[in-house]
């Protein structure tokens, strides 16, 4: 029997159902964002699971796009960010859809492309990390039309505050975006990440571009549709012990027992992506009971206090994220406790953590 010190279980059926639900909710085409190894869920199996529902896939880098092609993904693949000069040849070779936001990249592609290359143009409407400034976008789009091998398939922008309660800057960005197309509208406009897909219908245009929500994680407090978390993260008990009042635990002895306490070492540490910020504030599930992480999270192991968890032995399963019995720890909860966001928790689950795919 295969065994694991720590592993994640990825429910591919849940990812597909989430995608279907989000697509149905907006009624638009779906650009499924599978960058950063599908937010830690495994890019190729996730893309395969999403194949029937995704109209297009999106990744951050050309390297990720090539990996999808080599994994047998033949649908359009959008590279969300401008690529490097050296990457133009690979874009053409693997028929990736680049994001273009400067004239030099556009003309380079036009020179090397043997046939027509579909491109998407990124318009900067206030995020200020990439794209052509909205005031210059109409002129840029016109100039691009002189490049005979480039086909402007899509034009998009990215929203800076879609996950915040105050949507006023979203309106500013959407107005700037729409102002570019007065009188001439390209084929495919898109702007909505997960937060905007779920809460701002004015941002839906022709296609939505969700990532996080596909994996069943809400980007903000709005929950207009039911999503199912796709990832469960487990580890194993490696040692069980008992300490007396005033004794400390782990490096620096930051935790001190206030009474006789049963403790267990869990085989998970920051070397696996279980964040050190969870020292003395994390919680894990043991025997269906919430148990606090006590003392510092180490590179390979952590220690939990076995409050009401009975009969714990070496080898028992511990749930770090997900359900056990009646209890559940969500990615959002772990992120809050660690002082970060769900995106970072998911994408930092490390290579020592084996991935098991369910419902492939
Ligand atoms: C990552 C990314 C998305 C997806 O964002 P989520 O918040 O995960 O839905 C969409 N568009 C762009 C440009 C991105 O970089």
Short mmCIF file of C-alpha atoms and ligand atoms in Angstrom, two decimals:
data_model
loop_
_atom_site.label_atom_id
_atom_site.label_comp_id
_atom_site.label_asym_id
_atom_site.label_seq_id
_atom_site.Cartn_x
_atom_site.Cartn_y
_atom_site.Cartn_z
CA UNK A 1 0.00 0.00 0.00
CA UNK A 2 1.36 3.45 -0.80
CA UNK A 3 1.66 5.68 2.23
CA UNK A 4 2.29 9.37 2.69
CA UNK A 5 3.95 11.48 5.35
CA UNK A 6 1.94 14.41 4.03
CA UNK A 7 -0.27 14.68 0.98
CA UNK A 8 -3.06 16.69 -0.61
CA UNK A 9 -6.20 15.16 -2.08
CA UNK A 10 -7.53 17.06 -5.07
CA UNK A 11 -11.18 16.53 -5.95
CA UNK A 12 -11.20 17.14 -9.71
CA UNK A 13 -14.96 16.66 -9.92
CA UNK A 14 -15.42 19.53 -7.44
CA UNK A 15 -13.24 21.78 -9.64
CA UNK A 16 -15.32 20.93 -12.70
CA UNK A 17 -18.58 21.54 -10.80
CA UNK A 18 -17.29 24.89 -9.48
CA UNK A 19 -16.34 25.93 -13.02
CA UNK A 20 -19.75 24.92 -14.35
CA UNK A 21 -21.48 26.82 -11.56
CA UNK A 22 -19.48 30.03 -12.12
CA UNK A 23 -19.92 29.83 -15.88
CA UNK A 24 -23.68 29.27 -15.55
CA UNK A 25 -23.96 32.10 -13.01
CA UNK A 26 -22.38 34.63 -15.39
CA UNK A 27 -23.56 33.11 -18.68
CA UNK A 28 -20.24 34.04 -20.31
CA UNK A 29 -17.33 32.21 -21.88
CA UNK A 30 -14.87 30.77 -19.37
CA UNK A 31 -11.15 31.50 -19.43
CA UNK A 32 -9.98 29.06 -16.74
CA UNK A 33 -6.91 30.36 -14.90
CA UNK A 34 -4.57 27.46 -14.13
CA UNK A 35 -1.32 29.37 -13.50
CA UNK A 36 1.07 28.49 -10.67
CA UNK A 37 0.33 24.78 -11.05
CA UNK A 38 -3.41 25.48 -10.91
CA UNK A 39 -3.01 27.30 -7.60
CA UNK A 40 -1.16 24.29 -6.20
CA UNK A 41 -3.79 21.79 -7.39
CA UNK A 42 -1.81 20.32 -10.32
CA UNK A 43 -1.98 22.07 -13.68
CA UNK A 44 -2.37 19.20 -16.15
CA UNK A 45 -4.95 17.08 -14.26
CA UNK A 46 -6.92 20.26 -13.47
CA UNK A 47 -6.84 21.40 -17.11
CA UNK A 48 -7.97 17.92 -18.20
CA UNK A 49 -10.83 18.01 -15.68
CA UNK A 50 -11.84 21.47 -16.92
CA UNK A 51 -11.60 20.58 -20.61
CA UNK A 52 -15.36 20.16 -21.19
CA UNK A 53 -16.25 23.48 -19.55
CA UNK A 54 -13.32 25.83 -20.29
CA UNK A 55 -13.41 27.81 -23.55
CA UNK A 56 -9.84 28.91 -23.03
CA UNK A 57 -7.10 28.40 -20.44
CA UNK A 58 -4.91 31.12 -18.95
CA UNK A 59 -1.46 30.90 -17.39
CA UNK A 60 1.09 33.48 -16.27
CA UNK A 61 4.14 32.38 -18.22
CA UNK A 62 5.11 31.01 -21.61
CA UNK A 63 6.76 28.09 -19.84
CA UNK A 64 3.42 27.15 -18.27
CA UNK A 65 1.73 27.44 -21.66
CA UNK A 66 4.27 25.11 -23.27
CA UNK A 67 3.78 22.63 -20.41
CA UNK A 68 0.01 22.62 -21.04
CA UNK A 69 0.55 22.01 -24.77
CA UNK A 70 2.98 19.19 -24.03
CA UNK A 71 0.40 17.78 -21.60
CA UNK A 72 -2.06 17.48 -24.47
CA UNK A 73 -4.15 20.62 -23.96
CA UNK A 74 -5.18 21.81 -27.43
CA UNK A 75 -7.63 24.57 -26.57
CA UNK A 76 -6.52 28.23 -26.75
CA UNK A 77 -4.05 29.20 -24.02
CA UNK A 78 -3.76 32.85 -23.01
CA UNK A 79 -0.51 34.07 -21.44
CA UNK A 80 -1.77 36.70 -18.97
CA UNK A 81 1.37 38.82 -18.86
CA UNK A 82 3.68 40.30 -21.48
CA UNK A 83 6.38 37.82 -22.41
CA UNK A 84 10.12 38.23 -22.82
CA UNK A 85 11.77 38.86 -26.20
CA UNK A 86 13.33 35.37 -26.09
CA UNK A 87 9.90 33.77 -25.75
CA UNK A 88 8.42 34.96 -29.05
CA UNK A 89 9.55 31.87 -30.96
CA UNK A 90 7.94 29.49 -28.44
CA UNK A 91 4.68 31.43 -28.53
CA UNK A 92 4.51 30.95 -32.27
CA UNK A 93 5.70 27.34 -32.22
CA UNK A 94 3.17 26.23 -29.60
CA UNK A 95 0.36 28.46 -30.84
CA UNK A 96 -0.05 30.22 -27.52
CA UNK A 97 -2.10 33.41 -27.28
CA UNK A 98 0.20 36.15 -26.00
CA UNK A 99 -0.81 39.27 -24.14
CA UNK A 100 0.55 42.28 -25.98
CA UNK A 101 1.03 45.68 -24.37
CA UNK A 102 3.93 47.26 -26.27
CA UNK A 103 4.74 47.93 -29.88
CA UNK A 104 8.17 46.21 -29.94
CA UNK A 105 6.75 42.85 -28.79
CA UNK A 106 3.94 43.14 -31.30
CA UNK A 107 6.23 43.85 -34.24
CA UNK A 108 8.62 41.08 -33.18
CA UNK A 109 5.76 38.55 -33.26
CA UNK A 110 4.56 39.90 -36.57
CA UNK A 111 8.00 39.36 -38.09
CA UNK A 112 8.54 35.78 -36.93
CA UNK A 113 4.98 34.44 -37.25
CA UNK A 114 4.53 32.13 -40.24
CA UNK A 115 0.74 32.48 -40.04
CA UNK A 116 -1.76 34.60 -38.13
CA UNK A 117 -1.24 34.80 -34.34
CA UNK A 118 -4.20 35.58 -32.11
CA UNK A 119 -3.27 38.12 -29.47
CA UNK A 120 -5.00 39.75 -26.51
CA UNK A 121 -4.23 43.34 -25.62
CA UNK A 122 -3.99 44.32 -21.97
CA UNK A 123 -5.25 47.78 -21.07
CA UNK A 124 -4.08 49.41 -17.87
CA UNK A 125 -7.10 51.09 -16.29
CA UNK A 126 -5.62 51.65 -12.84
CA UNK A 127 -3.98 48.46 -11.59
CA UNK A 128 -0.70 49.94 -12.83
CA UNK A 129 1.31 46.77 -13.08
CA UNK A 130 0.96 46.04 -16.80
CA UNK A 131 -0.89 47.03 -19.95
CA UNK A 132 -1.30 50.00 -22.28
CA UNK A 133 -2.62 53.07 -20.50
CA UNK A 134 -6.35 53.44 -21.28
CA UNK A 135 -5.89 56.93 -22.66
CA UNK A 136 -3.48 55.56 -25.27
CA UNK A 137 -5.28 52.28 -25.94
CA UNK A 138 -7.47 53.27 -28.90
CA UNK A 139 -4.47 54.60 -30.82
CA UNK A 140 -2.43 51.50 -29.92
CA UNK A 141 -5.19 49.16 -31.13
CA UNK A 142 -5.39 51.07 -34.42
CA UNK A 143 -1.66 50.87 -34.91
CA UNK A 144 -1.71 47.11 -34.21
CA UNK A 145 -4.15 46.67 -37.08
CA UNK A 146 -1.31 47.57 -39.46
CA UNK A 147 0.51 44.34 -38.43
CA UNK A 148 -0.96 41.89 -40.90
CA UNK A 149 -0.08 38.67 -39.06
CA UNK A 150 -1.55 39.70 -35.71
CA UNK A 151 -5.25 39.19 -35.04
CA UNK A 152 -6.64 41.09 -32.05
CA UNK A 153 -8.87 38.36 -30.66
CA UNK A 154 -9.36 39.87 -27.22
CA UNK A 155 -8.86 43.01 -25.18
CA UNK A 156 -8.81 42.94 -21.41
CA UNK A 157 -8.08 44.78 -18.22
CA UNK A 158 -7.51 43.70 -14.61
CA UNK A 159 -9.31 45.11 -11.57
CA UNK A 160 -7.38 46.22 -8.52
CA UNK A 161 -10.14 46.19 -5.89
CA UNK A 162 -12.77 43.66 -7.03
CA UNK A 163 -12.47 41.75 -3.74
CA UNK A 164 -13.09 44.81 -1.57
CA UNK A 165 -16.48 45.86 -0.22
CA UNK A 166 -16.13 49.35 -1.70
CA UNK A 167 -16.65 48.89 -5.46
CA UNK A 168 -16.17 52.56 -6.42
CA UNK A 169 -12.73 52.14 -8.01
CA UNK A 170 -14.03 49.12 -9.93
CA UNK A 171 -16.57 51.46 -11.57
CA UNK A 172 -13.79 53.90 -12.44
CA UNK A 173 -11.77 51.12 -14.06
CA UNK A 174 -14.75 49.73 -15.98
CA UNK A 175 -15.59 53.20 -17.30
CA UNK A 176 -12.01 53.75 -18.45
CA UNK A 177 -12.06 50.33 -20.13
CA UNK A 178 -15.38 50.93 -21.92
CA UNK A 179 -14.28 54.39 -23.07
CA UNK A 180 -11.68 52.74 -25.33
CA UNK A 181 -14.30 50.99 -27.47
CA UNK A 182 -16.77 53.72 -28.27
CA UNK A 183 -17.97 52.90 -31.79
CA UNK A 184 -15.74 49.85 -32.43
CA UNK A 185 -15.86 46.82 -30.23
CA UNK A 186 -13.35 43.97 -30.55
CA UNK A 187 -14.50 40.34 -30.51
CA UNK A 188 -13.82 39.47 -26.94
CA UNK A 189 -13.63 41.81 -23.96
CA UNK A 190 -12.82 40.47 -20.51
CA UNK A 191 -12.05 41.91 -17.09
CA UNK A 192 -13.43 39.67 -14.33
CA UNK A 193 -11.27 37.67 -11.93
CA UNK A 194 -13.06 35.46 -9.37
CA UNK A 195 -14.18 38.31 -7.15
CA UNK A 196 -15.62 40.27 -10.07
CA UNK A 197 -17.19 37.14 -11.62
CA UNK A 198 -19.03 36.51 -8.35
CA UNK A 199 -20.04 40.05 -7.46
CA UNK A 200 -19.84 42.58 -10.32
CA UNK A 201 -21.99 41.71 -13.34
CA UNK A 202 -20.97 44.92 -15.16
CA UNK A 203 -17.47 43.42 -15.39
CA UNK A 204 -18.51 40.21 -17.16
CA UNK A 205 -18.38 41.49 -20.80
CA UNK A 206 -17.83 38.47 -23.13
CA UNK A 207 -15.73 36.19 -20.95
CA UNK A 208 -14.73 35.76 -17.31
CA UNK A 209 -11.24 34.93 -16.05
CA UNK A 210 -11.56 33.23 -12.65
CA UNK A 211 -8.82 31.32 -10.86
CA UNK A 212 -9.26 30.96 -7.10
CA UNK A 213 -13.02 30.29 -7.21
CA UNK A 214 -12.54 27.32 -9.57
CA UNK A 215 -10.78 25.63 -6.67
CA UNK A 216 -13.75 26.26 -4.37
CA UNK A 217 -12.25 29.14 -2.43
CA UNK A 218 -14.06 32.48 -2.15
CA UNK A 219 -11.93 35.58 -2.76
CA UNK A 220 -14.19 37.82 -0.66
CA UNK A 221 -17.11 37.64 1.72
CA UNK A 222 -19.72 37.59 -1.09
CA UNK A 223 -20.93 34.02 -1.67
CA UNK A 224 -23.67 34.24 -4.33
CA UNK A 225 -23.23 30.60 -5.37
CA UNK A 226 -22.13 27.47 -3.53
CA UNK A 227 -18.53 26.44 -4.23
CA UNK A 228 -16.88 23.29 -2.96
CA UNK A 229 -13.25 23.36 -1.76
CA UNK A 230 -11.29 20.93 -3.93
CA UNK A 231 -8.19 20.48 -1.78
CA UNK A 232 -7.67 18.58 1.46
CA UNK A 233 -4.22 18.65 3.08
CA UNK A 234 -3.21 15.86 5.44
CA UNK A 235 -0.16 14.86 7.50
CA UNK A 236 0.62 12.12 10.01
CA UNK A 237 1.34 11.95 13.71
CA UNK A 238 5.04 11.16 14.29
CA UNK A 239 5.32 11.13 18.09
CA UNK A 240 3.03 11.39 21.09
CA UNK A 241 4.22 12.68 24.47
CA UNK A 242 3.26 14.30 27.70
CA UNK A 243 4.76 17.39 29.31
CA UNK A 244 4.46 18.86 32.77
CA UNK A 245 3.32 22.28 33.89
CA UNK A 246 5.86 25.06 32.99
CA UNK A 247 7.66 22.93 30.39
CA UNK A 248 8.09 24.52 26.96
CA UNK A 249 7.77 23.21 23.41
CA UNK A 250 9.89 23.59 20.23
CA UNK A 251 12.58 26.17 19.33
CA UNK A 252 12.68 29.12 21.70
CA UNK A 253 10.18 27.39 24.03
CA UNK A 254 7.62 30.06 23.09
CA UNK A 255 4.79 27.89 24.42
CA UNK A 256 4.70 26.99 28.12
CA UNK A 257 2.33 24.34 29.45
CA UNK A 258 0.02 25.64 32.19
CA UNK A 259 -0.79 22.09 33.29
CA UNK A 260 0.08 18.50 32.48
CA UNK A 261 -0.46 18.39 28.70
CA UNK A 262 -0.58 15.65 26.07
CA UNK A 263 1.17 16.71 22.91
CA UNK A 264 1.79 15.18 19.48
CA UNK A 265 4.35 15.87 16.80
CA UNK A 266 2.77 16.31 13.38
CA UNK A 267 4.96 15.57 10.36
CA UNK A 268 4.48 18.92 8.67
CA UNK A 269 6.70 21.99 8.65
CA UNK A 270 7.55 25.14 6.76
CA UNK A 271 9.74 22.99 4.47
CA UNK A 272 6.41 21.59 3.21
CA UNK A 273 4.83 25.05 2.91
CA UNK A 274 3.07 24.90 6.28
CA UNK A 275 3.82 28.43 7.27
CA UNK A 276 5.98 29.34 10.24
CA UNK A 277 3.56 32.19 10.92
CA UNK A 278 1.20 29.46 12.21
CA UNK A 279 3.50 28.99 15.23
CA UNK A 280 1.35 29.17 18.39
CA UNK A 281 -1.74 30.24 16.33
CA UNK A 282 -2.51 27.39 13.90
CA UNK A 283 -5.04 24.64 14.48
CA UNK A 284 -5.20 21.11 13.06
CA UNK A 285 -7.77 18.34 13.23
CA UNK A 286 -6.88 15.16 15.09
CA UNK A 287 -9.55 12.51 15.61
CA UNK A 288 -12.18 15.02 14.48
CA UNK A 289 -11.15 17.51 17.18
CA UNK A 290 -9.53 20.92 16.74
CA UNK A 291 -6.08 20.98 18.35
CA UNK A 292 -3.89 24.08 18.60
CA UNK A 293 -0.36 24.21 17.18
CA UNK A 294 1.88 24.95 20.18
CA UNK A 295 5.36 26.42 19.93
CA UNK A 296 7.19 27.20 16.74
CA UNK A 297 6.52 25.42 13.46
CA UNK A 298 9.83 23.80 12.46
CA UNK A 299 11.12 22.95 8.98
CA UNK A 300 9.84 19.36 9.04
CA UNK A 301 7.52 19.01 12.01
CA UNK A 302 5.15 20.89 14.27
CA UNK A 303 3.62 20.15 17.67
CA UNK A 304 -0.08 20.11 18.52
CA UNK A 305 -1.74 20.03 21.92
CA UNK A 306 -4.03 17.01 22.14
CA UNK A 307 -6.81 18.70 24.06
CA UNK A 308 -9.82 16.42 23.87
CA UNK A 309 -8.49 14.15 21.15
CA UNK A 310 -8.53 10.66 22.62
CA UNK A 311 -6.42 7.61 21.72
CA UNK A 312 -3.91 9.22 19.42
CA UNK A 313 -1.08 7.05 18.10
CA UNK A 314 1.87 7.39 15.77
CA UNK A 315 0.70 7.17 12.16
CA UNK A 316 -2.73 8.74 12.75
CA UNK A 317 -4.00 11.13 10.14
CA UNK A 318 -4.05 14.86 10.83
CA UNK A 319 -6.04 17.28 8.68
CA UNK A 320 -4.39 20.66 8.08
CA UNK A 321 -6.93 21.93 5.53
CA UNK A 322 -10.29 20.25 4.95
CA UNK A 323 -12.81 18.17 6.86
CA UNK A 324 -12.41 15.51 9.51
CA UNK A 325 -15.57 14.25 11.20
CA UNK A 326 -17.78 17.24 11.88
CA UNK A 327 -14.95 19.76 11.87
CA UNK A 328 -13.51 21.74 8.98
CA UNK A 329 -10.49 24.01 8.56
CA UNK A 330 -10.72 26.15 5.43
CA UNK A 331 -7.88 27.65 3.41
CA UNK A 332 -9.30 31.06 4.32
CA UNK A 333 -9.03 30.29 8.03
CA UNK A 334 -5.40 29.17 7.72
CA UNK A 335 -4.61 32.28 5.66
CA UNK A 336 -6.19 34.56 8.29
CA UNK A 337 -4.28 32.85 11.09
CA UNK A 338 -1.02 33.13 9.14
CA UNK A 339 -1.65 36.77 8.24
CA UNK A 340 -1.81 36.13 4.50
CA UNK A 341 -4.29 35.27 1.72
CA UNK A 342 -5.65 31.93 0.48
CA UNK A 343 -3.74 32.33 -2.80
CA UNK A 344 -0.40 32.28 -0.99
CA UNK A 345 -1.25 29.28 1.22
CA UNK A 346 -2.31 27.20 -1.81
CA UNK A 347 0.57 28.12 -4.11
CA UNK A 348 3.18 27.50 -1.41
CA UNK A 349 2.25 23.89 -0.67
CA UNK A 350 5.66 22.42 -1.32
CA UNK A 351 7.10 19.67 -3.53
CA UNK A 352 7.45 17.25 -0.57
CA UNK A 353 3.66 17.11 -0.39
CA UNK A 354 2.39 14.31 -2.66
CA UNK A 355 -0.74 15.01 -4.66
CA UNK A 356 -3.51 12.43 -4.95
CA UNK A 357 -6.17 13.08 -7.59
CA UNK A 358 -9.74 11.98 -6.91
CA UNK A 359 -12.49 11.56 -9.52
CA UNK A 360 -10.08 11.92 -12.43
C1 LIG B 1 -4.39 35.48 -11.61
C2 LIG B 1 -5.21 36.31 -12.52
C3 LIG B 1 -6.60 36.08 -12.64
C4 LIG B 1 -7.36 35.15 -11.72
O1 LIG B 1 -7.55 35.78 -10.48
P1 LIG B 1 -8.41 35.11 -9.30
O2 LIG B 1 -8.49 36.15 -8.27
O3 LIG B 1 -7.63 33.91 -8.85
O4 LIG B 1 -9.72 34.73 -9.87
C5 LIG B 1 -7.28 36.78 -13.62
N1 LIG B 1 -6.65 37.69 -14.41
C6 LIG B 1 -5.34 37.95 -14.30
C7 LIG B 1 -4.71 38.97 -15.19
C8 LIG B 1 -4.58 37.29 -13.34
O5 LIG B 1 -3.28 37.58 -13.21
#
